[in-house]
């Protein structure tokens, strides 16, 4: 069960450090009410994490910081978000086209503008995935506002990565109840749907739904490896070896030093590791192996 070191890892959630990460989470402000979240936290889920990566120092290149981390920890490719205001991502794609995978975050409250945005990002950057945060925009996973986005993902032949389970930020959890995924997978059997951020406390249900729906997957984003849910590890080692996808949380809440200090301790079977670290992501994202 030793973790291999020559796989060429694909990390399906990477960002770029900022001088003040609070700027990244301004979109959440309308939904936050408690004083800590609004005035004190550097990022909305700060209470959940220890040893959070530092903000970017002056005169330090954020793209160089990320590439250095990728090189040091054997990460071949990293999925990043592109779009307005994401100049670092655009530069990374230009300077290191073989290292970065473009994705686009969508807000279903924008109606057809969200659909047009996906098409624009696909035409401009060749995005390989859409991403969304239902609790962050307070729209349930199975809400009718999401359906045009899901349909467009099918047409573009890209997966959508969706936060599921109780959210870290102090916003209502109802939009991310795992049971809501069932209807989406039923109505869109061609949609590759990837759960993000744990699906807790409904991991048993997440496993049951992955058994039920061939188009449903799970990524390990926002969890330090020592906290991967036991139900997910057991599923990967049995019937779910093709369904579990590695994702980190750098630089939002976890350093690569911590992730890769803990990752070898995860009790995956030998045959699971290459799939978890690379091959499942490559297949779902339709990236040439």
mmCIF file of C-alpha atoms in Angstrom:
data_model
loop_
_atom_site.group_PDB
_atom_site.id
_atom_site.type_symbol
_atom_site.label_atom_id
_atom_site.label_comp_id
_atom_site.label_asym_id
_atom_site.label_seq_id
_atom_site.Cartn_x
_atom_site.Cartn_y
_atom_site.Cartn_z
ATOM 1 C CA UNK A 1 0.000 0.000 0.000
ATOM 2 C CA UNK A 2 2.980 2.321 -0.495
ATOM 3 C CA UNK A 3 2.223 5.575 -2.285
ATOM 4 C CA UNK A 4 4.060 5.692 -5.649
ATOM 5 C CA UNK A 5 6.322 8.636 -6.428
ATOM 6 C CA UNK A 6 6.437 8.431 -10.230
ATOM 7 C CA UNK A 7 2.800 8.750 -11.258
ATOM 8 C CA UNK A 8 2.738 12.388 -12.394
ATOM 9 C CA UNK A 9 -0.043 13.590 -10.118
ATOM 10 C CA UNK A 10 -3.024 15.602 -11.345
ATOM 11 C CA UNK A 11 -4.309 18.002 -8.677
ATOM 12 C CA UNK A 12 -7.895 18.982 -9.448
ATOM 13 C CA UNK A 13 -8.012 22.039 -7.156
ATOM 14 C CA UNK A 14 -5.204 24.594 -7.075
ATOM 15 C CA UNK A 15 -5.266 28.372 -6.682
ATOM 16 C CA UNK A 16 -2.728 31.179 -6.648
ATOM 17 C CA UNK A 17 -1.593 32.917 -3.446
ATOM 18 C CA UNK A 18 -2.734 36.504 -2.969
ATOM 19 C CA UNK A 19 -1.450 39.400 -0.823
ATOM 20 C CA UNK A 20 -4.857 39.373 0.891
ATOM 21 C CA UNK A 21 -6.910 36.224 0.377
ATOM 22 C CA UNK A 22 -10.008 37.964 1.724
ATOM 23 C CA UNK A 23 -10.361 39.528 -1.713
ATOM 24 C CA UNK A 24 -11.011 36.072 -3.155
ATOM 25 C CA UNK A 25 -14.043 35.489 -0.939
ATOM 26 C CA UNK A 26 -15.848 38.810 -1.355
ATOM 27 C CA UNK A 27 -18.632 37.007 -3.215
ATOM 28 C CA UNK A 28 -19.627 35.294 0.046
ATOM 29 C CA UNK A 29 -20.137 38.524 1.990
ATOM 30 C CA UNK A 30 -23.904 38.838 1.316
ATOM 31 C CA UNK A 31 -24.481 35.421 2.917
ATOM 32 C CA UNK A 32 -22.243 35.830 5.994
ATOM 33 C CA UNK A 33 -23.654 37.120 9.287
ATOM 34 C CA UNK A 34 -21.262 36.313 12.147
ATOM 35 C CA UNK A 35 -18.592 38.797 13.220
ATOM 36 C CA UNK A 36 -15.637 36.409 12.843
ATOM 37 C CA UNK A 37 -16.457 35.599 9.227
ATOM 38 C CA UNK A 38 -17.114 39.217 8.293
ATOM 39 C CA UNK A 39 -14.280 40.949 10.137
ATOM 40 C CA UNK A 40 -11.639 38.573 11.490
ATOM 41 C CA UNK A 41 -11.120 35.477 9.325
ATOM 42 C CA UNK A 42 -8.564 35.559 6.490
ATOM 43 C CA UNK A 43 -10.822 33.113 4.685
ATOM 44 C CA UNK A 44 -14.347 31.932 5.583
ATOM 45 C CA UNK A 45 -13.452 28.402 6.719
ATOM 46 C CA UNK A 46 -10.382 29.474 8.711
ATOM 47 C CA UNK A 47 -11.736 28.010 11.958
ATOM 48 C CA UNK A 48 -11.392 24.523 10.437
ATOM 49 C CA UNK A 49 -7.721 24.663 9.410
ATOM 50 C CA UNK A 50 -4.352 24.831 11.151
ATOM 51 C CA UNK A 51 -1.089 26.110 9.630
ATOM 52 C CA UNK A 52 -2.854 27.887 6.798
ATOM 53 C CA UNK A 53 -0.503 28.851 3.921
ATOM 54 C CA UNK A 54 0.685 32.457 4.310
ATOM 55 C CA UNK A 55 -0.539 35.272 2.101
ATOM 56 C CA UNK A 56 1.724 36.288 -0.743
ATOM 57 C CA UNK A 57 4.662 38.497 0.177
ATOM 58 C CA UNK A 58 5.435 41.659 -1.774
ATOM 59 C CA UNK A 59 7.387 41.220 -5.012
ATOM 60 C CA UNK A 60 6.831 37.441 -5.076
ATOM 61 C CA UNK A 61 5.430 35.908 -8.267
ATOM 62 C CA UNK A 62 2.339 33.789 -7.439
ATOM 63 C CA UNK A 63 2.730 31.663 -10.578
ATOM 64 C CA UNK A 64 6.346 30.884 -9.668
ATOM 65 C CA UNK A 65 5.242 29.893 -6.148
ATOM 66 C CA UNK A 66 2.715 27.406 -7.524
ATOM 67 C CA UNK A 67 5.053 25.951 -10.153
ATOM 68 C CA UNK A 68 7.751 25.490 -7.521
ATOM 69 C CA UNK A 69 5.306 23.535 -5.358
ATOM 70 C CA UNK A 70 4.196 21.407 -8.296
ATOM 71 C CA UNK A 71 7.790 20.567 -9.120
ATOM 72 C CA UNK A 72 8.774 19.757 -5.540
ATOM 73 C CA UNK A 73 5.887 17.359 -4.965
ATOM 74 C CA UNK A 74 5.708 15.516 -8.259
ATOM 75 C CA UNK A 75 2.532 17.152 -9.536
ATOM 76 C CA UNK A 76 2.384 17.004 -13.309
ATOM 77 C CA UNK A 77 -0.775 19.066 -13.843
ATOM 78 C CA UNK A 78 -2.970 21.359 -11.744
ATOM 79 C CA UNK A 79 -6.554 22.439 -12.416
ATOM 80 C CA UNK A 80 -7.036 26.187 -11.972
ATOM 81 C CA UNK A 81 -9.888 28.628 -12.439
ATOM 82 C CA UNK A 82 -9.905 31.088 -15.330
ATOM 83 C CA UNK A 83 -12.045 34.109 -16.075
ATOM 84 C CA UNK A 84 -12.303 37.839 -15.388
ATOM 85 C CA UNK A 85 -9.837 39.071 -12.790
ATOM 86 C CA UNK A 86 -7.792 35.880 -12.873
ATOM 87 C CA UNK A 87 -4.692 37.323 -14.481
ATOM 88 C CA UNK A 88 -2.373 34.881 -12.686
ATOM 89 C CA UNK A 89 -4.255 31.940 -14.165
ATOM 90 C CA UNK A 90 -4.126 33.395 -17.657
ATOM 91 C CA UNK A 91 -0.384 33.949 -17.368
ATOM 92 C CA UNK A 92 0.140 30.443 -15.987
ATOM 93 C CA UNK A 93 -1.701 28.923 -18.938
ATOM 94 C CA UNK A 94 0.339 30.995 -21.362
ATOM 95 C CA UNK A 95 3.729 30.305 -19.790
ATOM 96 C CA UNK A 96 3.138 26.699 -18.705
ATOM 97 C CA UNK A 97 0.440 25.271 -20.991
ATOM 98 C CA UNK A 98 1.386 21.666 -20.191
ATOM 99 C CA UNK A 99 1.177 22.146 -16.429
ATOM 100 C CA UNK A 100 -2.217 23.788 -15.950
ATOM 101 C CA UNK A 101 -5.755 22.650 -16.707
ATOM 102 C CA UNK A 102 -8.290 25.470 -17.132
ATOM 103 C CA UNK A 103 -11.705 25.355 -15.472
ATOM 104 C CA UNK A 104 -14.446 27.949 -14.965
ATOM 105 C CA UNK A 105 -16.579 28.678 -11.916
ATOM 106 C CA UNK A 106 -20.261 29.320 -12.617
ATOM 107 C CA UNK A 107 -23.048 31.035 -10.658
ATOM 108 C CA UNK A 108 -26.510 29.759 -11.631
ATOM 109 C CA UNK A 109 -28.088 32.987 -10.355
ATOM 110 C CA UNK A 110 -26.781 34.591 -13.554
ATOM 111 C CA UNK A 111 -29.177 32.604 -15.714
ATOM 112 C CA UNK A 112 -28.234 32.397 -19.369
ATOM 113 C CA UNK A 113 -25.247 34.661 -18.735
ATOM 114 C CA UNK A 114 -23.718 31.742 -16.818
ATOM 115 C CA UNK A 115 -24.242 29.488 -19.827
ATOM 116 C CA UNK A 116 -22.761 32.054 -22.188
ATOM 117 C CA UNK A 117 -19.818 32.470 -19.806
ATOM 118 C CA UNK A 118 -19.094 28.738 -19.945
ATOM 119 C CA UNK A 119 -19.124 28.821 -23.743
ATOM 120 C CA UNK A 120 -16.848 31.872 -23.787
ATOM 121 C CA UNK A 121 -14.360 30.228 -21.422
ATOM 122 C CA UNK A 122 -14.452 27.055 -23.507
ATOM 123 C CA UNK A 123 -13.820 28.977 -26.711
ATOM 124 C CA UNK A 124 -11.099 31.187 -25.226
ATOM 125 C CA UNK A 125 -9.232 28.829 -22.904
ATOM 126 C CA UNK A 126 -10.434 25.350 -23.791
ATOM 127 C CA UNK A 127 -11.718 24.712 -20.266
ATOM 128 C CA UNK A 128 -11.776 21.066 -19.269
ATOM 129 C CA UNK A 129 -14.297 21.454 -16.416
ATOM 130 C CA UNK A 130 -16.869 23.681 -14.776
ATOM 131 C CA UNK A 131 -16.938 24.244 -11.018
ATOM 132 C CA UNK A 132 -19.586 25.585 -8.660
ATOM 133 C CA UNK A 133 -20.246 26.227 -4.962
ATOM 134 C CA UNK A 134 -23.995 25.767 -4.281
ATOM 135 C CA UNK A 135 -23.877 26.995 -0.666
ATOM 136 C CA UNK A 136 -21.756 29.953 -1.735
ATOM 137 C CA UNK A 137 -24.428 31.104 -4.166
ATOM 138 C CA UNK A 138 -27.316 29.650 -2.117
ATOM 139 C CA UNK A 139 -28.752 27.594 -4.964
ATOM 140 C CA UNK A 140 -29.539 23.906 -4.320
ATOM 141 C CA UNK A 141 -27.678 21.333 -6.404
ATOM 142 C CA UNK A 142 -30.906 20.161 -8.066
ATOM 143 C CA UNK A 143 -32.439 23.624 -8.506
ATOM 144 C CA UNK A 144 -33.846 24.494 -11.933
ATOM 145 C CA UNK A 145 -31.317 27.348 -12.173
ATOM 146 C CA UNK A 146 -28.543 24.767 -12.451
ATOM 147 C CA UNK A 147 -30.144 22.730 -15.223
ATOM 148 C CA UNK A 148 -29.071 24.926 -18.176
ATOM 149 C CA UNK A 149 -25.493 24.777 -16.832
ATOM 150 C CA UNK A 150 -25.587 20.995 -16.510
ATOM 151 C CA UNK A 151 -26.996 20.736 -20.026
ATOM 152 C CA UNK A 152 -24.245 22.956 -21.420
ATOM 153 C CA UNK A 153 -21.592 20.855 -19.670
ATOM 154 C CA UNK A 154 -23.009 17.816 -21.446
ATOM 155 C CA UNK A 155 -22.916 19.645 -24.777
ATOM 156 C CA UNK A 156 -19.326 20.805 -24.187
ATOM 157 C CA UNK A 157 -18.401 17.319 -22.938
ATOM 158 C CA UNK A 158 -16.869 18.644 -19.706
ATOM 159 C CA UNK A 159 -17.449 17.512 -16.106
ATOM 160 C CA UNK A 160 -18.712 19.756 -13.344
ATOM 161 C CA UNK A 161 -17.067 19.780 -9.902
ATOM 162 C CA UNK A 162 -19.670 20.623 -7.238
ATOM 163 C CA UNK A 163 -19.159 21.284 -3.531
ATOM 164 C CA UNK A 164 -21.282 18.855 -1.494
ATOM 165 C CA UNK A 165 -21.946 18.368 2.209
ATOM 166 C CA UNK A 166 -21.876 20.828 5.088
ATOM 167 C CA UNK A 167 -19.878 23.846 3.859
ATOM 168 C CA UNK A 168 -16.915 25.217 5.770
ATOM 169 C CA UNK A 169 -17.999 28.861 5.496
ATOM 170 C CA UNK A 170 -20.794 29.771 7.883
ATOM 171 C CA UNK A 171 -23.588 29.785 5.338
ATOM 172 C CA UNK A 172 -26.677 27.522 5.223
ATOM 173 C CA UNK A 173 -25.935 23.934 4.241
ATOM 174 C CA UNK A 174 -29.263 23.069 2.603
ATOM 175 C CA UNK A 175 -28.120 23.713 -1.008
ATOM 176 C CA UNK A 176 -25.400 21.053 -0.644
ATOM 177 C CA UNK A 177 -27.314 18.094 0.755
ATOM 178 C CA UNK A 178 -25.892 15.023 -0.935
ATOM 179 C CA UNK A 179 -29.328 13.544 -1.569
ATOM 180 C CA UNK A 180 -29.961 16.307 -4.134
ATOM 181 C CA UNK A 181 -27.304 14.818 -6.416
ATOM 182 C CA UNK A 182 -29.482 11.774 -7.045
ATOM 183 C CA UNK A 183 -31.952 13.684 -9.193
ATOM 184 C CA UNK A 184 -29.212 15.391 -11.215
ATOM 185 C CA UNK A 185 -27.497 12.115 -12.062
ATOM 186 C CA UNK A 186 -30.853 10.620 -13.030
ATOM 187 C CA UNK A 187 -31.832 13.489 -15.322
ATOM 188 C CA UNK A 188 -28.355 13.939 -16.835
ATOM 189 C CA UNK A 189 -26.862 10.460 -17.300
ATOM 190 C CA UNK A 190 -24.247 11.900 -19.688
ATOM 191 C CA UNK A 191 -23.028 14.505 -17.171
ATOM 192 C CA UNK A 192 -19.780 13.712 -15.373
ATOM 193 C CA UNK A 193 -20.500 15.000 -11.857
ATOM 194 C CA UNK A 194 -17.679 15.250 -9.288
ATOM 195 C CA UNK A 195 -18.377 15.902 -5.606
ATOM 196 C CA UNK A 196 -16.009 18.337 -3.890
ATOM 197 C CA UNK A 197 -15.200 19.195 -0.288
ATOM 198 C CA UNK A 198 -16.074 16.002 1.535
ATOM 199 C CA UNK A 199 -19.836 15.385 1.267
ATOM 200 C CA UNK A 200 -19.844 15.107 5.066
ATOM 201 C CA UNK A 201 -21.692 14.020 7.089
ATOM 202 C CA UNK A 202 -23.306 12.077 4.269
ATOM 203 C CA UNK A 203 -20.309 10.099 3.015
ATOM 204 C CA UNK A 204 -22.140 6.776 3.311
ATOM 205 C CA UNK A 205 -24.850 8.207 1.095
ATOM 206 C CA UNK A 206 -22.213 9.559 -1.292
ATOM 207 C CA UNK A 207 -20.801 6.046 -1.635
ATOM 208 C CA UNK A 208 -24.258 4.574 -2.180
ATOM 209 C CA UNK A 209 -24.947 7.113 -4.925
ATOM 210 C CA UNK A 210 -21.600 6.418 -6.600
ATOM 211 C CA UNK A 211 -22.511 2.748 -6.658
ATOM 212 C CA UNK A 212 -25.849 3.669 -8.216
ATOM 213 C CA UNK A 213 -24.726 6.226 -10.799
ATOM 214 C CA UNK A 214 -21.816 5.513 -13.163
ATOM 215 C CA UNK A 215 -21.391 9.238 -13.899
ATOM 216 C CA UNK A 216 -20.789 10.282 -10.251
ATOM 217 C CA UNK A 217 -17.319 10.790 -8.734
ATOM 218 C CA UNK A 218 -15.689 12.149 -5.564
ATOM 219 C CA UNK A 219 -12.636 14.382 -5.100
ATOM 220 C CA UNK A 220 -10.713 14.852 -1.856
ATOM 221 C CA UNK A 221 -10.430 18.648 -2.000
ATOM 222 C CA UNK A 222 -10.230 20.695 1.216
ATOM 223 C CA UNK A 223 -9.381 17.667 3.380
ATOM 224 C CA UNK A 224 -5.990 16.968 4.891
ATOM 225 C CA UNK A 225 -5.205 13.334 4.030
ATOM 226 C CA UNK A 226 -5.378 12.164 7.641
ATOM 227 C CA UNK A 227 -9.007 13.320 7.652
ATOM 228 C CA UNK A 228 -10.150 11.547 4.486
ATOM 229 C CA UNK A 229 -13.485 9.917 5.406
ATOM 230 C CA UNK A 230 -13.140 6.230 6.183
ATOM 231 C CA UNK A 231 -16.134 5.390 3.999
ATOM 232 C CA UNK A 232 -14.350 6.917 1.004
ATOM 233 C CA UNK A 233 -11.109 5.012 1.637
ATOM 234 C CA UNK A 234 -12.989 1.736 2.033
ATOM 235 C CA UNK A 235 -14.967 2.378 -1.147
ATOM 236 C CA UNK A 236 -11.794 3.156 -3.129
ATOM 237 C CA UNK A 237 -10.264 -0.118 -1.924
ATOM 238 C CA UNK A 238 -13.280 -2.159 -2.957
ATOM 239 C CA UNK A 239 -15.655 -1.179 -5.735
ATOM 240 C CA UNK A 240 -14.714 2.476 -6.124
ATOM 241 C CA UNK A 241 -11.118 2.459 -7.325
ATOM 242 C CA UNK A 242 -12.179 4.267 -10.511
ATOM 243 C CA UNK A 243 -14.322 6.874 -8.718
ATOM 244 C CA UNK A 244 -12.075 8.697 -6.210
ATOM 245 C CA UNK A 245 -9.962 11.623 -7.465
ATOM 246 C CA UNK A 246 -7.128 13.440 -5.728
ATOM 247 C CA UNK A 247 -7.511 17.157 -5.038
ATOM 248 C CA UNK A 248 -5.586 19.343 -2.626
ATOM 249 C CA UNK A 249 -6.464 22.764 -1.249
ATOM 250 C CA UNK A 250 -3.409 24.904 -1.942
ATOM 251 C CA UNK A 251 -3.112 27.745 -1.124
ATOM 252 C CA UNK A 252 -6.623 28.170 0.282
ATOM 253 C CA UNK A 253 -6.210 26.123 3.442
ATOM 254 C CA UNK A 254 -3.488 23.467 3.119
ATOM 255 C CA UNK A 255 0.211 23.543 2.310
ATOM 256 C CA UNK A 256 1.682 20.896 0.057
ATOM 257 C CA UNK A 257 4.163 20.129 2.816
ATOM 258 C CA UNK A 258 1.309 19.027 5.051
ATOM 259 C CA UNK A 259 -0.593 17.214 2.308
ATOM 260 C CA UNK A 260 2.411 15.158 1.209
ATOM 261 C CA UNK A 261 3.583 14.486 4.743
ATOM 262 C CA UNK A 262 0.210 12.855 5.474
ATOM 263 C CA UNK A 263 -0.710 11.348 2.101
ATOM 264 C CA UNK A 264 1.567 8.261 2.333
ATOM 265 C CA UNK A 265 -0.310 7.295 5.500
ATOM 266 C CA UNK A 266 -3.620 6.873 3.689
ATOM 267 C CA UNK A 267 -4.298 3.106 3.518
ATOM 268 C CA UNK A 268 -5.102 2.799 -0.169
ATOM 269 C CA UNK A 269 -4.375 -0.519 -1.862
ATOM 270 C CA UNK A 270 -1.484 -0.612 -4.314
ATOM 271 C CA UNK A 271 -3.704 -0.664 -7.398
ATOM 272 C CA UNK A 272 -5.748 2.307 -6.149
ATOM 273 C CA UNK A 273 -2.899 4.818 -5.850
ATOM 274 C CA UNK A 274 -2.186 5.473 -9.579
ATOM 275 C CA UNK A 275 -5.891 5.810 -10.294
ATOM 276 C CA UNK A 276 -6.432 8.133 -7.339
ATOM 277 C CA UNK A 277 -3.419 10.347 -8.046
ATOM 278 C CA UNK A 278 -3.755 10.602 -11.838
ATOM 279 C CA UNK A 279 -5.706 8.224 -14.007
ATOM 280 C CA UNK A 280 -9.231 8.880 -12.718
ATOM 281 C CA UNK A 281 -8.807 12.630 -13.140
ATOM 282 C CA UNK A 282 -7.308 12.184 -16.606
ATOM 283 C CA UNK A 283 -10.269 10.068 -17.650
ATOM 284 C CA UNK A 284 -12.960 12.368 -16.203
ATOM 285 C CA UNK A 285 -11.288 15.484 -17.615
ATOM 286 C CA UNK A 286 -10.567 13.717 -20.915
ATOM 287 C CA UNK A 287 -6.886 14.546 -20.791
ATOM 288 C CA UNK A 288 -4.578 12.398 -22.861
ATOM 289 C CA UNK A 289 -2.755 9.947 -20.627
#
